[in-house]
């Protein structure tokens, strides 16, 4: 089952996804954890990453990569991707999408890899539209791209869960 887990910052979405993928994989079974963000000397972000890392079971493997599509193509193991927002920032950087470049081919590649993935999969992504419209052009581009990407991923996932204040709300159930 492919599950898209949406929520705001500090909503509990990552922890919910970790619990779900651990149950979906089975007790003691391996899980690939794909971390898309880069710490790059940011002490606050490093502390957040460390808290996530310390929460995960020791038998889970971590891959730090923004090349999520390739990672999914190479794996047949239960996988969690945290987070799609980090992937989007890297894709927008690579394609100069902050000033008008297109990431359509990368989005196509990612959604294709997700739709073809057969092991349990949890994708964690920030939800947009729950706050003010960003004041900058680049902020609006990011929000627009993330909203479109979340819609495309939701279409190819079996289940969509919105986590609010640590509480999961099922948005889409498997058919």
Short mmCIF file of C-alpha atoms in Angstrom, two decimals:
data_model
loop_
_atom_site.label_atom_id
_atom_site.label_comp_id
_atom_site.label_asym_id
_atom_site.label_seq_id
_atom_site.Cartn_x
_atom_site.Cartn_y
_atom_site.Cartn_z
CA UNK A 1 0.00 0.00 0.00
CA UNK A 2 1.23 3.46 -0.93
CA UNK A 3 0.29 6.08 1.68
CA UNK A 4 0.69 9.84 1.38
CA UNK A 5 0.91 11.47 4.81
CA UNK A 6 0.19 15.21 4.82
CA UNK A 7 0.36 17.76 7.61
CA UNK A 8 1.79 21.04 8.78
CA UNK A 9 5.11 21.66 10.49
CA UNK A 10 5.31 19.76 13.78
CA UNK A 11 1.89 18.20 13.18
CA UNK A 12 3.12 14.68 13.98
CA UNK A 13 3.06 13.50 10.34
CA UNK A 14 6.55 11.96 10.39
CA UNK A 15 5.97 10.07 13.62
CA UNK A 16 2.62 8.80 12.36
CA UNK A 17 4.24 7.66 9.11
CA UNK A 18 7.09 5.94 10.98
CA UNK A 19 4.59 4.02 13.13
CA UNK A 20 2.53 3.06 10.07
CA UNK A 21 5.45 1.90 7.90
CA UNK A 22 6.85 -0.12 10.82
CA UNK A 23 3.53 -1.94 11.18
CA UNK A 24 3.14 -2.33 7.40
CA UNK A 25 6.62 -3.84 7.04
CA UNK A 26 6.10 -6.14 10.02
CA UNK A 27 7.90 -6.45 13.36
CA UNK A 28 11.68 -6.60 12.94
CA UNK A 29 11.47 -6.30 9.15
CA UNK A 30 13.72 -3.86 7.30
CA UNK A 31 12.56 -0.42 6.26
CA UNK A 32 14.41 1.97 3.96
CA UNK A 33 14.14 5.52 5.24
CA UNK A 34 14.82 8.06 2.49
CA UNK A 35 15.77 11.44 3.95
CA UNK A 36 15.51 14.16 1.30
CA UNK A 37 16.76 17.14 3.30
CA UNK A 38 20.30 18.33 3.89
CA UNK A 39 21.51 19.70 7.22
CA UNK A 40 24.26 21.91 5.71
CA UNK A 41 25.49 23.47 8.97
CA UNK A 42 22.03 24.46 10.26
CA UNK A 43 22.14 23.55 13.97
CA UNK A 44 18.36 23.73 14.47
CA UNK A 45 17.65 21.52 11.46
CA UNK A 46 20.42 19.13 12.55
CA UNK A 47 18.67 18.75 15.93
CA UNK A 48 15.37 17.97 14.17
CA UNK A 49 17.07 15.37 11.96
CA UNK A 50 18.76 13.84 14.99
CA UNK A 51 15.42 13.53 16.83
CA UNK A 52 13.95 11.71 13.81
CA UNK A 53 17.00 9.45 13.54
CA UNK A 54 16.89 8.56 17.26
CA UNK A 55 13.21 7.61 17.00
CA UNK A 56 13.79 5.01 14.27
CA UNK A 57 14.58 1.36 14.99
CA UNK A 58 18.24 0.40 14.57
CA UNK A 59 17.43 -2.18 11.86
CA UNK A 60 16.05 0.50 9.50
CA UNK A 61 18.50 1.73 6.88
CA UNK A 62 18.75 5.41 6.02
CA UNK A 63 19.44 6.76 2.55
CA UNK A 64 20.08 10.50 2.34
CA UNK A 65 19.13 11.44 -1.20
CA UNK A 66 16.90 13.78 -3.14
CA UNK A 67 16.85 11.22 -5.98
CA UNK A 68 13.73 9.53 -4.66
CA UNK A 69 12.62 8.03 -8.00
CA UNK A 70 15.90 6.12 -8.45
CA UNK A 71 15.84 4.97 -4.84
CA UNK A 72 12.31 3.60 -5.28
CA UNK A 73 13.23 1.86 -8.53
CA UNK A 74 16.11 0.06 -6.74
CA UNK A 75 14.11 -1.10 -3.72
CA UNK A 76 11.60 -3.84 -3.05
CA UNK A 77 11.63 -3.15 0.70
CA UNK A 78 9.12 -1.15 2.73
CA UNK A 79 10.17 2.48 2.32
CA UNK A 80 9.45 5.83 3.94
CA UNK A 81 10.31 9.13 2.24
CA UNK A 82 10.60 12.15 4.53
CA UNK A 83 9.92 14.59 3.13
CA UNK A 84 8.51 15.50 -0.27
CA UNK A 85 8.96 19.21 0.51
CA UNK A 86 12.73 18.65 0.75
CA UNK A 87 12.64 16.75 -2.54
CA UNK A 88 10.74 19.64 -4.15
CA UNK A 89 13.25 22.26 -2.98
CA UNK A 90 16.12 20.21 -4.46
CA UNK A 91 14.21 19.70 -7.74
CA UNK A 92 13.41 23.41 -7.97
CA UNK A 93 17.08 24.23 -7.32
CA UNK A 94 18.26 21.79 -10.03
CA UNK A 95 15.81 23.15 -12.63
CA UNK A 96 15.97 26.84 -11.66
CA UNK A 97 12.22 26.66 -11.03
CA UNK A 98 12.43 29.56 -8.57
CA UNK A 99 12.62 31.87 -11.58
CA UNK A 100 10.50 30.00 -14.09
CA UNK A 101 12.26 26.71 -14.92
CA UNK A 102 10.12 23.58 -15.20
CA UNK A 103 10.23 20.56 -12.90
CA UNK A 104 7.49 18.72 -14.81
CA UNK A 105 9.81 15.92 -15.97
CA UNK A 106 11.06 15.30 -12.43
CA UNK A 107 7.50 15.28 -11.06
CA UNK A 108 6.52 12.82 -13.81
CA UNK A 109 9.47 10.59 -12.89
CA UNK A 110 8.64 10.68 -9.18
CA UNK A 111 4.92 9.97 -9.60
CA UNK A 112 5.71 7.13 -12.00
CA UNK A 113 8.15 5.57 -9.52
CA UNK A 114 5.57 5.89 -6.73
CA UNK A 115 2.81 4.32 -8.84
CA UNK A 116 5.07 1.36 -9.74
CA UNK A 117 6.33 0.72 -6.19
CA UNK A 118 4.93 -2.55 -4.84
CA UNK A 119 6.20 -2.71 -1.24
CA UNK A 120 4.63 -0.64 1.55
CA UNK A 121 5.45 3.03 0.99
CA UNK A 122 4.93 6.11 3.18
CA UNK A 123 5.47 9.52 1.63
CA UNK A 124 5.55 12.44 4.08
CA UNK A 125 4.72 15.88 2.69
CA UNK A 126 3.80 19.28 4.07
CA UNK A 127 0.30 20.40 3.22
CA UNK A 128 -0.16 23.83 1.68
CA UNK A 129 -2.93 26.35 1.97
CA UNK A 130 -3.27 26.24 5.74
CA UNK A 131 -1.65 29.62 6.26
CA UNK A 132 -1.25 33.01 4.59
CA UNK A 133 -0.30 33.26 0.93
CA UNK A 134 3.52 33.64 0.83
CA UNK A 135 4.69 37.24 0.42
CA UNK A 136 7.45 36.42 -2.08
CA UNK A 137 7.28 35.15 -5.65
CA UNK A 138 9.55 32.18 -4.81
CA UNK A 139 7.37 31.30 -1.81
CA UNK A 140 4.25 31.34 -3.99
CA UNK A 141 5.99 29.19 -6.64
CA UNK A 142 6.93 26.65 -3.97
CA UNK A 143 3.40 26.57 -2.54
CA UNK A 144 1.88 26.22 -6.02
CA UNK A 145 4.31 23.45 -6.99
CA UNK A 146 3.82 21.60 -3.69
CA UNK A 147 0.03 21.78 -3.97
CA UNK A 148 0.14 20.35 -7.50
CA UNK A 149 2.67 17.69 -6.52
CA UNK A 150 0.62 16.58 -3.50
CA UNK A 151 -2.44 16.23 -5.75
CA UNK A 152 -0.51 14.09 -8.24
CA UNK A 153 0.92 11.89 -5.48
CA UNK A 154 -2.50 11.52 -3.86
CA UNK A 155 -3.87 10.30 -7.20
CA UNK A 156 -1.32 7.44 -7.38
CA UNK A 157 -1.38 6.55 -3.68
CA UNK A 158 -3.83 4.04 -2.24
CA UNK A 159 -4.36 6.03 0.92
CA UNK A 160 -4.01 9.68 1.99
CA UNK A 161 -3.85 10.70 5.64
CA UNK A 162 -3.83 14.26 6.99
CA UNK A 163 -2.22 14.57 10.43
CA UNK A 164 -3.41 17.48 12.56
CA UNK A 165 -2.16 17.93 16.14
CA UNK A 166 -0.86 14.36 16.05
CA UNK A 167 -4.26 12.99 15.04
CA UNK A 168 -4.66 11.17 11.71
CA UNK A 169 -7.62 12.02 9.51
CA UNK A 170 -8.13 9.66 6.60
CA UNK A 171 -8.70 11.61 3.40
CA UNK A 172 -8.60 8.70 0.94
CA UNK A 173 -9.12 5.00 1.66
CA UNK A 174 -7.92 2.08 -0.47
CA UNK A 175 -10.52 0.83 -2.93
#
